[in-house]
CSV table of C-alpha atoms in Angstrom, one decimal:
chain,number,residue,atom,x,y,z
A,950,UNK,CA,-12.5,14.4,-12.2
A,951,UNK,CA,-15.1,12.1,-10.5
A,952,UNK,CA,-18.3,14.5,-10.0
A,953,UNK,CA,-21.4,13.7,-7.4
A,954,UNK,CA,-24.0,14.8,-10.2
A,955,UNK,CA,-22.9,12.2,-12.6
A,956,UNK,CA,-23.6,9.1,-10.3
A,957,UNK,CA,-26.6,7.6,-8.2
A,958,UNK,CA,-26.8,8.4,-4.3
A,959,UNK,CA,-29.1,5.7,-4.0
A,960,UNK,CA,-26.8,3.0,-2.9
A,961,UNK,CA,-25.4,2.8,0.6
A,962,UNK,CA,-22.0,1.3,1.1
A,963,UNK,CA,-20.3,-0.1,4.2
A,964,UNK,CA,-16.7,1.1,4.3
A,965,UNK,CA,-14.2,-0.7,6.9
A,966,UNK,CA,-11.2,1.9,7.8
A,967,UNK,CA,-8.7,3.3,5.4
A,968,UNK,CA,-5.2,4.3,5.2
A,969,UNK,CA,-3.5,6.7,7.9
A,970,UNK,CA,-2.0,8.9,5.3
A,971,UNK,CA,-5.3,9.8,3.8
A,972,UNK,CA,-7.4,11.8,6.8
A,973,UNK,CA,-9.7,13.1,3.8
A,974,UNK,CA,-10.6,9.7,2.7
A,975,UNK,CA,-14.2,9.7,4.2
A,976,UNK,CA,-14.5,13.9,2.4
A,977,UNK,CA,-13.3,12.4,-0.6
A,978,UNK,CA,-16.0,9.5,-1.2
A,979,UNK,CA,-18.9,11.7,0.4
A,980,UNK,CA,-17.9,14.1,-3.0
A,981,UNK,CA,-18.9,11.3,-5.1
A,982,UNK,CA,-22.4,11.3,-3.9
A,983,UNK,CA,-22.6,8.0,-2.5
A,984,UNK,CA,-23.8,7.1,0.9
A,985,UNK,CA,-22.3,5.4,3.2
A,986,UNK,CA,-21.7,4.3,7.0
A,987,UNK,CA,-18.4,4.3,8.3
A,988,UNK,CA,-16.4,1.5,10.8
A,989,UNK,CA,-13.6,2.4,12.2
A,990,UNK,CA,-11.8,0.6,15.2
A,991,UNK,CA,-11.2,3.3,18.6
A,992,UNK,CA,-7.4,3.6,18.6
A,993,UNK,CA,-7.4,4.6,14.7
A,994,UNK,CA,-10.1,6.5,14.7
A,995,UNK,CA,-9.5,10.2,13.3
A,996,UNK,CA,-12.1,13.3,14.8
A,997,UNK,CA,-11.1,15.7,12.5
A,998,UNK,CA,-12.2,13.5,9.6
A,999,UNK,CA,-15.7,12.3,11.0
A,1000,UNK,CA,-18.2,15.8,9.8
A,1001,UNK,CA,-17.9,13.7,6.1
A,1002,UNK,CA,-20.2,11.2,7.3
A,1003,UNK,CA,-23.0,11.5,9.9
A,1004,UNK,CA,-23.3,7.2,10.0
A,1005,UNK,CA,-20.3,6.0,12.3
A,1006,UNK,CA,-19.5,2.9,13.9
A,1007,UNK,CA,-16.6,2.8,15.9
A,1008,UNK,CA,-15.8,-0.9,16.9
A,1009,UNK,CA,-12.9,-3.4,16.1
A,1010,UNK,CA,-14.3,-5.3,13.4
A,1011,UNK,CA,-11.7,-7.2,13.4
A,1012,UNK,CA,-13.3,-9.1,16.4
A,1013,UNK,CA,-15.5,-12.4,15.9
A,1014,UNK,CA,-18.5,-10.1,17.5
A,1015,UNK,CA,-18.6,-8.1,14.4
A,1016,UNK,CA,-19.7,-10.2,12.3
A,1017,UNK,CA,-23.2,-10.5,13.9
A,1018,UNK,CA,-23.0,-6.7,14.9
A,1019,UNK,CA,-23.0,-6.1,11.0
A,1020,UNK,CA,-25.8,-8.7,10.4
A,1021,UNK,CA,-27.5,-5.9,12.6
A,1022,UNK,CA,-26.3,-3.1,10.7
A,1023,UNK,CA,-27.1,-4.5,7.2
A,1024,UNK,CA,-30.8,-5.1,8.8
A,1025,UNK,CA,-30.9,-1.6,9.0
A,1026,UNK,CA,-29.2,-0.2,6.1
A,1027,UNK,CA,-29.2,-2.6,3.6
A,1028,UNK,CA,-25.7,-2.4,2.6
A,1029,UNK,CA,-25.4,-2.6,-1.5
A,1030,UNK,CA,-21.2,-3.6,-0.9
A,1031,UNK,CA,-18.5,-3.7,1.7
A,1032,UNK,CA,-15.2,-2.1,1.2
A,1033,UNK,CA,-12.0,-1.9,2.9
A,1034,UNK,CA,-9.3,0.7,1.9
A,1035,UNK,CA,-6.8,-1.0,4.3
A,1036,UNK,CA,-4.7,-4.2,5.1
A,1037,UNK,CA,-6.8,-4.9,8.2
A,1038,UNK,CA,-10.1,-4.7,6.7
A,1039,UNK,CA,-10.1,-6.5,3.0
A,1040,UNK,CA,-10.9,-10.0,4.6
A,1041,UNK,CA,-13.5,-8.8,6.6
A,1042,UNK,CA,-15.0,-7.2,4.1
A,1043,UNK,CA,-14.6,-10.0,1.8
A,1044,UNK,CA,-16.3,-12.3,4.3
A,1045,UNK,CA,-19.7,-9.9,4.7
A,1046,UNK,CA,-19.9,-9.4,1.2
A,1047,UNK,CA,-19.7,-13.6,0.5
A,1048,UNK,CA,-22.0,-13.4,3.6
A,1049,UNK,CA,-24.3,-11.2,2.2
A,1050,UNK,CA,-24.5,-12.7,-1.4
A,1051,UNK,CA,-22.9,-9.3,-3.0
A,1052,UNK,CA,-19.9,-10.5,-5.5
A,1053,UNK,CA,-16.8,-10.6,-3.7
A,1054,UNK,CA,-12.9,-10.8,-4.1
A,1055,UNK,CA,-12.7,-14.9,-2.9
A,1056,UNK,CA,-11.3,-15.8,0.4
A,1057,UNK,CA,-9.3,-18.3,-1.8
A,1058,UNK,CA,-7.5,-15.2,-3.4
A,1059,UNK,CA,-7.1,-12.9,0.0
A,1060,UNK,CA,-5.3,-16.2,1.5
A,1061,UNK,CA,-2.8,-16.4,-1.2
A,1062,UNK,CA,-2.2,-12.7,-1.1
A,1063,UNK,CA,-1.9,-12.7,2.3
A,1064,UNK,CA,0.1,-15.8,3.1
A,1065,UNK,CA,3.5,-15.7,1.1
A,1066,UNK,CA,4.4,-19.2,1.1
A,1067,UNK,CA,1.1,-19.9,-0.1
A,1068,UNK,CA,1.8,-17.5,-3.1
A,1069,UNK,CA,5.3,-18.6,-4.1
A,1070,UNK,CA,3.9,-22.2,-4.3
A,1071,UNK,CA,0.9,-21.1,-6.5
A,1072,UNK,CA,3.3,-19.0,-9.2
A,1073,UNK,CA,6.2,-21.4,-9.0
A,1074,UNK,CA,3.6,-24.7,-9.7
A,1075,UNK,CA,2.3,-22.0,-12.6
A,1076,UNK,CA,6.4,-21.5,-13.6
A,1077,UNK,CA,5.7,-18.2,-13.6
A,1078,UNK,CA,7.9,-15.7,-11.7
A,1079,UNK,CA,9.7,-18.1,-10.1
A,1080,UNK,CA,11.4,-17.8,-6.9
A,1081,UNK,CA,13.7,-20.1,-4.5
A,1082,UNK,CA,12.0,-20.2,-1.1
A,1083,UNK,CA,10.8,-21.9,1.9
A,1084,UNK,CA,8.8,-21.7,4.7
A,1085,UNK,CA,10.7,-21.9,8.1
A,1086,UNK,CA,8.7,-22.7,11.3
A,1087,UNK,CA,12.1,-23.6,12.8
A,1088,UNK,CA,15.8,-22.1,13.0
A,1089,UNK,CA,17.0,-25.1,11.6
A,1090,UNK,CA,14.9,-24.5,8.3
A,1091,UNK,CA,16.3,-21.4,7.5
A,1092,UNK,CA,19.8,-23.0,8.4
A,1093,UNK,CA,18.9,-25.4,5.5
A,1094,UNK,CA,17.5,-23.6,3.2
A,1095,UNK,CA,20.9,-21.4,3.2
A,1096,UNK,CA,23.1,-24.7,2.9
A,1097,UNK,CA,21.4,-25.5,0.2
A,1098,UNK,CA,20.7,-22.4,-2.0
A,1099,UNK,CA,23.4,-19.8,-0.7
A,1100,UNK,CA,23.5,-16.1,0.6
A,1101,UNK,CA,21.7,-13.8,0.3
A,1102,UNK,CA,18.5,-14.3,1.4
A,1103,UNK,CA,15.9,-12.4,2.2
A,1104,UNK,CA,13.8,-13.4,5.3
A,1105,UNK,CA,10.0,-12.1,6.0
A,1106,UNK,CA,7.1,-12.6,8.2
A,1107,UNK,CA,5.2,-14.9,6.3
A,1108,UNK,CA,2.1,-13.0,6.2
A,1109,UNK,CA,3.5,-9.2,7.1
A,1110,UNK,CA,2.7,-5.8,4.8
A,1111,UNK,CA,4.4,-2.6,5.0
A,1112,UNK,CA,8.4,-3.7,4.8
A,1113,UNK,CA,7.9,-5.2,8.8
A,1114,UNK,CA,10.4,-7.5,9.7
A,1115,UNK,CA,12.0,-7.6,6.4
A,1116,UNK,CA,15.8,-9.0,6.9
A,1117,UNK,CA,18.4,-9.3,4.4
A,1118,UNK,CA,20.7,-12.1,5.2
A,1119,UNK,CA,24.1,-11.2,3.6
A,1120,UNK,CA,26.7,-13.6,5.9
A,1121,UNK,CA,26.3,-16.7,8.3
A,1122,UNK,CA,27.0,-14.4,11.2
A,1123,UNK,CA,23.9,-12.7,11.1
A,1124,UNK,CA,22.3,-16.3,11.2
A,1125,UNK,CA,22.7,-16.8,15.3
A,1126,UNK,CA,19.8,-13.3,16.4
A,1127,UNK,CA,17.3,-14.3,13.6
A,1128,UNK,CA,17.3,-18.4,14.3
A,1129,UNK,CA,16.2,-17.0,17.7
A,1130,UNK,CA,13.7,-15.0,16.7
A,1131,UNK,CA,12.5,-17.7,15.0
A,1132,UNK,CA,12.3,-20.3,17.5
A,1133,UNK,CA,11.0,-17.6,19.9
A,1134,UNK,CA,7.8,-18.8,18.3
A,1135,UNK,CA,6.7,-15.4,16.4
A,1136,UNK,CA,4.7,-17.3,14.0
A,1137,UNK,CA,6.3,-18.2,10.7
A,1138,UNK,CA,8.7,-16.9,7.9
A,1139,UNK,CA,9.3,-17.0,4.4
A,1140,UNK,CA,12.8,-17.4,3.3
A,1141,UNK,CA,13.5,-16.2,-0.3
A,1142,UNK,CA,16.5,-16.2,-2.5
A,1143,UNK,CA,17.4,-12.0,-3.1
A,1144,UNK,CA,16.0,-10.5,-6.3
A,1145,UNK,CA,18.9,-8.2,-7.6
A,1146,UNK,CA,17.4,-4.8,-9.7
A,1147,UNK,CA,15.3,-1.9,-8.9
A,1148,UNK,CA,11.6,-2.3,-7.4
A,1149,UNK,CA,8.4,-0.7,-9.0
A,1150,UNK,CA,4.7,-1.6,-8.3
A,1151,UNK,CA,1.7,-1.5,-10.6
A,1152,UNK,CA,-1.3,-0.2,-10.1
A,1153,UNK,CA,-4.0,-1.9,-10.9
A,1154,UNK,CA,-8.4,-2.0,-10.8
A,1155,UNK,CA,-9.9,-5.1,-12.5
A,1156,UNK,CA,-13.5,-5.2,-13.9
A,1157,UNK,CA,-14.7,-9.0,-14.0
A,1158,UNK,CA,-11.3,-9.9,-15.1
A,1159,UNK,CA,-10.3,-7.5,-17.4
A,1160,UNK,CA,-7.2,-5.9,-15.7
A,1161,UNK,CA,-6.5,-2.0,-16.5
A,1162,UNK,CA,-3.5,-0.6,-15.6
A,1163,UNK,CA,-2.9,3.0,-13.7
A,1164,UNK,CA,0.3,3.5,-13.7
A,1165,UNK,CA,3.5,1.8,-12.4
A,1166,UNK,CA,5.2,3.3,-9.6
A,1167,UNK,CA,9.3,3.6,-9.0
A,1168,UNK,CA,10.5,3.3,-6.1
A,1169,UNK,CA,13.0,6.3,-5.3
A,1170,UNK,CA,15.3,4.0,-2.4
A,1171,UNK,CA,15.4,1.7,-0.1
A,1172,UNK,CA,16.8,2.1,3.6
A,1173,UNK,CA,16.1,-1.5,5.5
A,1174,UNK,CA,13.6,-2.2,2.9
A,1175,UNK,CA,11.3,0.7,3.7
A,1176,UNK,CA,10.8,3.2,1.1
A,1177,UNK,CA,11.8,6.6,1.0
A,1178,UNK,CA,10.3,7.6,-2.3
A,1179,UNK,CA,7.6,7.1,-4.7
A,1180,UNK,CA,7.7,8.4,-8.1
A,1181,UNK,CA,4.8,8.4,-10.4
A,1182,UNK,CA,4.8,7.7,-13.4
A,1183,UNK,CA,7.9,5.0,-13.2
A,1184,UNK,CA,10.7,5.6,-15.6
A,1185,UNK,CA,10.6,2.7,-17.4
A,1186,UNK,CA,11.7,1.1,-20.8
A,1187,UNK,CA,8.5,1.2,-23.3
A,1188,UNK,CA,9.5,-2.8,-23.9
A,1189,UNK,CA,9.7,-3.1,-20.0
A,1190,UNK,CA,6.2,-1.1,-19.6
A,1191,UNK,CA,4.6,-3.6,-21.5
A,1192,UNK,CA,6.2,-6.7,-20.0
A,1193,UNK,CA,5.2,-5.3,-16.6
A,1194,UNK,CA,1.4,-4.9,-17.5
A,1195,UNK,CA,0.7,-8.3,-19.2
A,1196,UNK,CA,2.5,-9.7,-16.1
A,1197,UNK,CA,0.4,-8.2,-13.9
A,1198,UNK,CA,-2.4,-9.5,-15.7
A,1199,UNK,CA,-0.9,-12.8,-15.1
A,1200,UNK,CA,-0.6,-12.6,-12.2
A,1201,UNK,CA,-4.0,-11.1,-11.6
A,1202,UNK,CA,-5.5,-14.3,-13.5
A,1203,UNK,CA,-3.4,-16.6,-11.4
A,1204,UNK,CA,-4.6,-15.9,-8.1
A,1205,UNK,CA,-8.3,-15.3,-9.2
A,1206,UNK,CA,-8.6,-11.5,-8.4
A,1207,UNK,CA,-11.1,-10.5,-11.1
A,1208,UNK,CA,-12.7,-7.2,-9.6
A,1209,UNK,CA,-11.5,-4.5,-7.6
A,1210,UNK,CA,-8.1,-2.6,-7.2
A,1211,UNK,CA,-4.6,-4.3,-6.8
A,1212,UNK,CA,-1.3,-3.2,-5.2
A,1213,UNK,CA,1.3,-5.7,-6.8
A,1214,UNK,CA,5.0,-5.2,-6.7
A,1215,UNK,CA,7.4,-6.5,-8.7
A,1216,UNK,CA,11.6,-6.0,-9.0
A,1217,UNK,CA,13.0,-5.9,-12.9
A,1218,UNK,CA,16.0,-8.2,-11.9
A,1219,UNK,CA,18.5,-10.0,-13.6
A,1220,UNK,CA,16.6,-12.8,-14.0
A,1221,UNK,CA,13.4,-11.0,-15.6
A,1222,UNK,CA,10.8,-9.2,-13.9
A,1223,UNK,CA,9.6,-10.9,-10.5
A,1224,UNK,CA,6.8,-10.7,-8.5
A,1225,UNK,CA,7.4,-9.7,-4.7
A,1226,UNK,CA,4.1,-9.4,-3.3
A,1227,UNK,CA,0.5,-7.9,-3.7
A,1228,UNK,CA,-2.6,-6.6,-2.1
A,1229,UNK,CA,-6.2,-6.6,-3.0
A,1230,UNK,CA,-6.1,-2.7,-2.1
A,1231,UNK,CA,-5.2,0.5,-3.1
A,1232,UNK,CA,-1.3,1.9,-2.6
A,1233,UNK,CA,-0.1,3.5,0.7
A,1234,UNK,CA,2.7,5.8,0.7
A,1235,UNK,CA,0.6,8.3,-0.6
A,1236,UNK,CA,1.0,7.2,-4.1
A,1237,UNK,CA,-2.9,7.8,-4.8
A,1238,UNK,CA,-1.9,11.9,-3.9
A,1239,UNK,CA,1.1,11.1,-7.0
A,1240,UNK,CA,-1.7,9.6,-8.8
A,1241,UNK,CA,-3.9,12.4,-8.4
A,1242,UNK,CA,-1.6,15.0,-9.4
A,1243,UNK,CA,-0.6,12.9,-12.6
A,1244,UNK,CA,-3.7,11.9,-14.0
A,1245,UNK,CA,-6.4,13.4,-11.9
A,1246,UNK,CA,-7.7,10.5,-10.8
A,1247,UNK,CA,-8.8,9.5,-7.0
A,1248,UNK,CA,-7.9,5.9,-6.5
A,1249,UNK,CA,-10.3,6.7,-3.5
A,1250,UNK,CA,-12.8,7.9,-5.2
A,1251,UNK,CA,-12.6,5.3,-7.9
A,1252,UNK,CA,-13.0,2.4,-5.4
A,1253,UNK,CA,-16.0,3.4,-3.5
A,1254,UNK,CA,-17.4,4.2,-7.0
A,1255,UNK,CA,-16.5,0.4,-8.1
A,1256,UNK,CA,-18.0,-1.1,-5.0
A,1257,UNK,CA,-21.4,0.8,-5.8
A,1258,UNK,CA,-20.8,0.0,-9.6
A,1259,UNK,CA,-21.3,3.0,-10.5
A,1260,UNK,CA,-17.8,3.1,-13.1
A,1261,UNK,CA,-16.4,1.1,-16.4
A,1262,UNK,CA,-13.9,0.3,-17.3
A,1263,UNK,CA,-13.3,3.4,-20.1
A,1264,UNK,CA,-13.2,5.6,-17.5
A,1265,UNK,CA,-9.3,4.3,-17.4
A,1266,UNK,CA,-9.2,4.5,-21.3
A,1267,UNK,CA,-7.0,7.3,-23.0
A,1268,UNK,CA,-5.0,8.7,-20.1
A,1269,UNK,CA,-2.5,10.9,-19.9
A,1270,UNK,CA,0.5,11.7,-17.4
A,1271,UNK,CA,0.4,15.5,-17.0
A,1272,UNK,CA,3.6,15.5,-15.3
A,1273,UNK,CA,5.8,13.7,-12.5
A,1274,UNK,CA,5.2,13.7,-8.9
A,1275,UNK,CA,7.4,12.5,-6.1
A,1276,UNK,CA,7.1,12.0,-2.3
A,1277,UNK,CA,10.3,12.2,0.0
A,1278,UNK,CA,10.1,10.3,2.8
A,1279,UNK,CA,12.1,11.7,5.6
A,1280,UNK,CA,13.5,9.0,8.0
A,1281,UNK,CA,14.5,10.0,11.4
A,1282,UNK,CA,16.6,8.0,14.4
A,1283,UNK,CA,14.8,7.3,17.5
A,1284,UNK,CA,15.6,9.5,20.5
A,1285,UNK,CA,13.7,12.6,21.5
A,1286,UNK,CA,12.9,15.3,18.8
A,1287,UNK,CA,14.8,18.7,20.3
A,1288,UNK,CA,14.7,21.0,17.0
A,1289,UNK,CA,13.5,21.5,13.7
A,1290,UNK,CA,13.9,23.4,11.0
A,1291,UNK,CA,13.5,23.9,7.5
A,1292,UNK,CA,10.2,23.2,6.4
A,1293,UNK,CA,8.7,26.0,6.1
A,1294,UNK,CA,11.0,27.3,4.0
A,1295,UNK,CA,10.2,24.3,2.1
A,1296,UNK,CA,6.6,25.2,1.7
A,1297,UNK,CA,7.6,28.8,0.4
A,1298,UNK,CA,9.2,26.9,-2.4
A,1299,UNK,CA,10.0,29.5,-5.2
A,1300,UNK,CA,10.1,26.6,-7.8
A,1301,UNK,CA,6.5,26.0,-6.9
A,1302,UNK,CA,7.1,22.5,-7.1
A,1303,UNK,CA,6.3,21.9,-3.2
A,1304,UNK,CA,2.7,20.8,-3.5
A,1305,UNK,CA,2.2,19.3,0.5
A,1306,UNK,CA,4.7,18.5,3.1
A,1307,UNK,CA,3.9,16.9,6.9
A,1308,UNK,CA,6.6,16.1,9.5
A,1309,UNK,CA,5.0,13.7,12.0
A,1310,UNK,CA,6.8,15.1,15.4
A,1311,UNK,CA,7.9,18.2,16.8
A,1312,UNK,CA,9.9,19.4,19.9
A,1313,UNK,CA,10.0,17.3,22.9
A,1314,UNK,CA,8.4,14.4,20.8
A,1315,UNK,CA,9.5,11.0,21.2
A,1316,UNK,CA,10.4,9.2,17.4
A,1317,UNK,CA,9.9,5.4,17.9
A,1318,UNK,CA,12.5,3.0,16.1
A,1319,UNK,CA,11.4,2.4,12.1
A,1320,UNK,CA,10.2,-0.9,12.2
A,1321,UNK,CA,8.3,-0.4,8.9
A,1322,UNK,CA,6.8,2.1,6.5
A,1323,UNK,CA,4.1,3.2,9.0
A,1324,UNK,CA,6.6,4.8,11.3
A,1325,UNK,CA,8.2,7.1,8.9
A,1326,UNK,CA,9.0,10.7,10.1
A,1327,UNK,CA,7.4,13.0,7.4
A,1328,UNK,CA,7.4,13.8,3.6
A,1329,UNK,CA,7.1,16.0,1.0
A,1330,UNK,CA,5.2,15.7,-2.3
A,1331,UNK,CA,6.5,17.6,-5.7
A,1332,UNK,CA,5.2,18.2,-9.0
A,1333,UNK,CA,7.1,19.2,-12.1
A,1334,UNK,CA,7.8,18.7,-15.9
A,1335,UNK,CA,10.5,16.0,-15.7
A,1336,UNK,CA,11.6,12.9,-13.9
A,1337,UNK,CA,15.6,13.8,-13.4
A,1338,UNK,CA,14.8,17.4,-12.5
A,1339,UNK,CA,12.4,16.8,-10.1
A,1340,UNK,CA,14.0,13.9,-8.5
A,1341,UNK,CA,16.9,15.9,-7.9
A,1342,UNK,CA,15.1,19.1,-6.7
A,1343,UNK,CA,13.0,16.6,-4.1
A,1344,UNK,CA,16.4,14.7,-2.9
A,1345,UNK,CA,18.1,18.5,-2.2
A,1346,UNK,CA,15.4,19.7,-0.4
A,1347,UNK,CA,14.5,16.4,1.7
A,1348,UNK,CA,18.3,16.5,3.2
A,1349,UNK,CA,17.7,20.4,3.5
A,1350,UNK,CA,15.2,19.7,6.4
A,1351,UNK,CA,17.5,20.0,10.2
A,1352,UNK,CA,16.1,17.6,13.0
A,1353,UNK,CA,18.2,17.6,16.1
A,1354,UNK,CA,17.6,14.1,18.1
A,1355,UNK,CA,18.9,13.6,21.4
A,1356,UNK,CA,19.1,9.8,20.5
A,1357,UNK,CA,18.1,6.9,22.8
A,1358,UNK,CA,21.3,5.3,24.9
């Protein structure tokens, strides 16, 4: 447990936005005693969330006029670091901080977590997790790249997050809508060769290099490559385990991230453990609430702690799971919501396993199609003894939830 009392309150960070499924996030770093002035952009921007802080900015920094508006604010304030909990906001706060002259994740290493292509080139020059791919600006060059390496493929905006437009390309039929899209001129893909076996990630936060692992997180299913379920800790092989952490560190090493936390996901295939992708950021998903309940410790917390260097690495050393928690997405057709029912008999739980749920609409709402992880539906979060028993109990009471849907014609 990270206490205010045991840290300065001298140093003032900026923080740029954070993660929708966190509305405490700004409660959560004001409990570690640090300062701080908060940006967030208009459309994103959370009321209920903003008595935390009594320093906010709400613009889009992700506009060129931020940058000097922040030369402005760091007159003022003196800003010690910049962080950004979210996808949005890491370069930005990368730039202000090289700005600034405050050590910084490089843009070098932001470009190649950002950009695919440019990361399958780096590990593949390295020989390390290599992967068949290419880069299509064109219909034609995802036409070739088939001919000349077979289905299936996997197909992916080349610099996309959160499972958005991810396609899996099973048969040459398939080939005629997505060689539009392309040549629609939508920006550019990554075409990949599929990597068979279950997907996992591995949490990370690196001090000047040295890499300490978390935990590694399991991936209950996939539906259309967006995840339904996280389960912390993963149930992996002790060999496994340790294969997945030194490659992490390799990768880490690889693509220069020395400092900060790291999001990097990986399948355990046929072919050996691969890399998929990473982020210079904490997990969404609400793995850092799994995280929490496992080994009490606020991946939140932690970072805003990190950017004021207030924490060591030992504070990772000697932990221990107390535990399993899961969160159950639930995924929902689009159409108009006309019913639900079943979670609040879900939050009287006699197991006492049921430790949160939130379901996103209600009556007369209108569910959007699921074009990635940030439209899910709802979830629930659990917390028991053991992995099978708890998986089980969260999969029972997940499909136990009734939503009528009136569904889009």
């Amino acid at each position: 447990m990270l206490n205010k009392n045991d840290h300065s309150i001298e140093k003032m960070l900026l923080i740029i936005g954070y993660g929708m499924d966190s509305p405490d996030t700004l409660k959560r770093i004001n409990d570690t005693g640090l300062k701080f002035v908060f940006v967030q952009r208009k459309e994103l921007l959370d009321i209920h969330a903003l008595s935390a802080t009594s320093d906010i900015v709400i613009t889009d920094y992700l506009a060129e006029s931020f940058l000097p508006l922040a030369d402005s604010l760091h007159q003022h304030w003196n800003f010690f670091s910049v962080l950004s909990l979210t996808e949005a906001g890491v370069e930005i706060a990368a730039k202000l901080n090289i700005r600034w002259g405050k050590p910084s994740t490089s843009l070098e290493s932001i470009y190649y977590l950002k950009n695919k292509g440019a990361m399958r080139a780096l590990l593949n020059k390295h020989y390390f997790s290599p992967v068949h791919y290419a880069v299509c600006a064109n219909g034609q060059q995802l036409v070739n790249f088939i001919s000349a390496n077979g289905l299936p493929v996997i197909i992916k905006p080349i610099d996309g997050s959160g499972s958005m437009g991810v396609q899996l390309i099973t048969q040459n039929e398939m080939l005629a809508d997505i060689v539009n899209n392309i040549d629609s001129g939508r920006g550019d893909y990554i075409v990949e060769e599929f990597i068979d076996g279950p997907e996992y990630s591995i949490e990370c936060f690196s001090f000047n290099g040295q890499h300490k692992v978390v935990t590694i997180t399991e991936k209950i299913s996939v539906e259309e490559f967006v995840e339904v379920g996280h389960m912390v800790p993963a149930r992996l092989a002790p060999d496994v385990e340790q294969q997945a952490q030194v490659m992490a560190s390799q990768f880490l090493n690889i693509i220069g991230l020395s400092n900060g936390p790291s999001h990097t996901e990986f399948k355990v295939s046929s072919k050996g453990i691969r890399i998929i992708e990473s982020h210079n950021r904490i997990a969404g998903g609400n793995v850092g609430k799994l995280i929490k309940r496992v080994f009490d410790i606020d991946m939140i917390q932690l970072s805003a702690l990190w950017a004021a260097r207030e924490i060591t690495p030992d504070y990772l050393n000697d932990k221990t799971a107390q535990g399993v928690a899961i969160v159950r997405f639930l995924v929902l057709p689009p159409g108009k919501v006309k019913r639900v029912q079943g979670f609040e008999k879900i939050k009287s739980d006699e197991y006492n396993e049921v430790v949160e749920t939130k379901i996103n609409y209600s009556e007369g709402d209108e569910i959007p199609a699921l074009e990635g992880n940030s439209r899910r539906s709802g979830y629930i979060i659990l917390h028991g003894s053991e992995a099978a028993q708890i998986l089980e109990r969260s999969m029972a009471l997940i499909k136990s939830i009734k939503v009528d849907i009136v569904v889009n014609s």
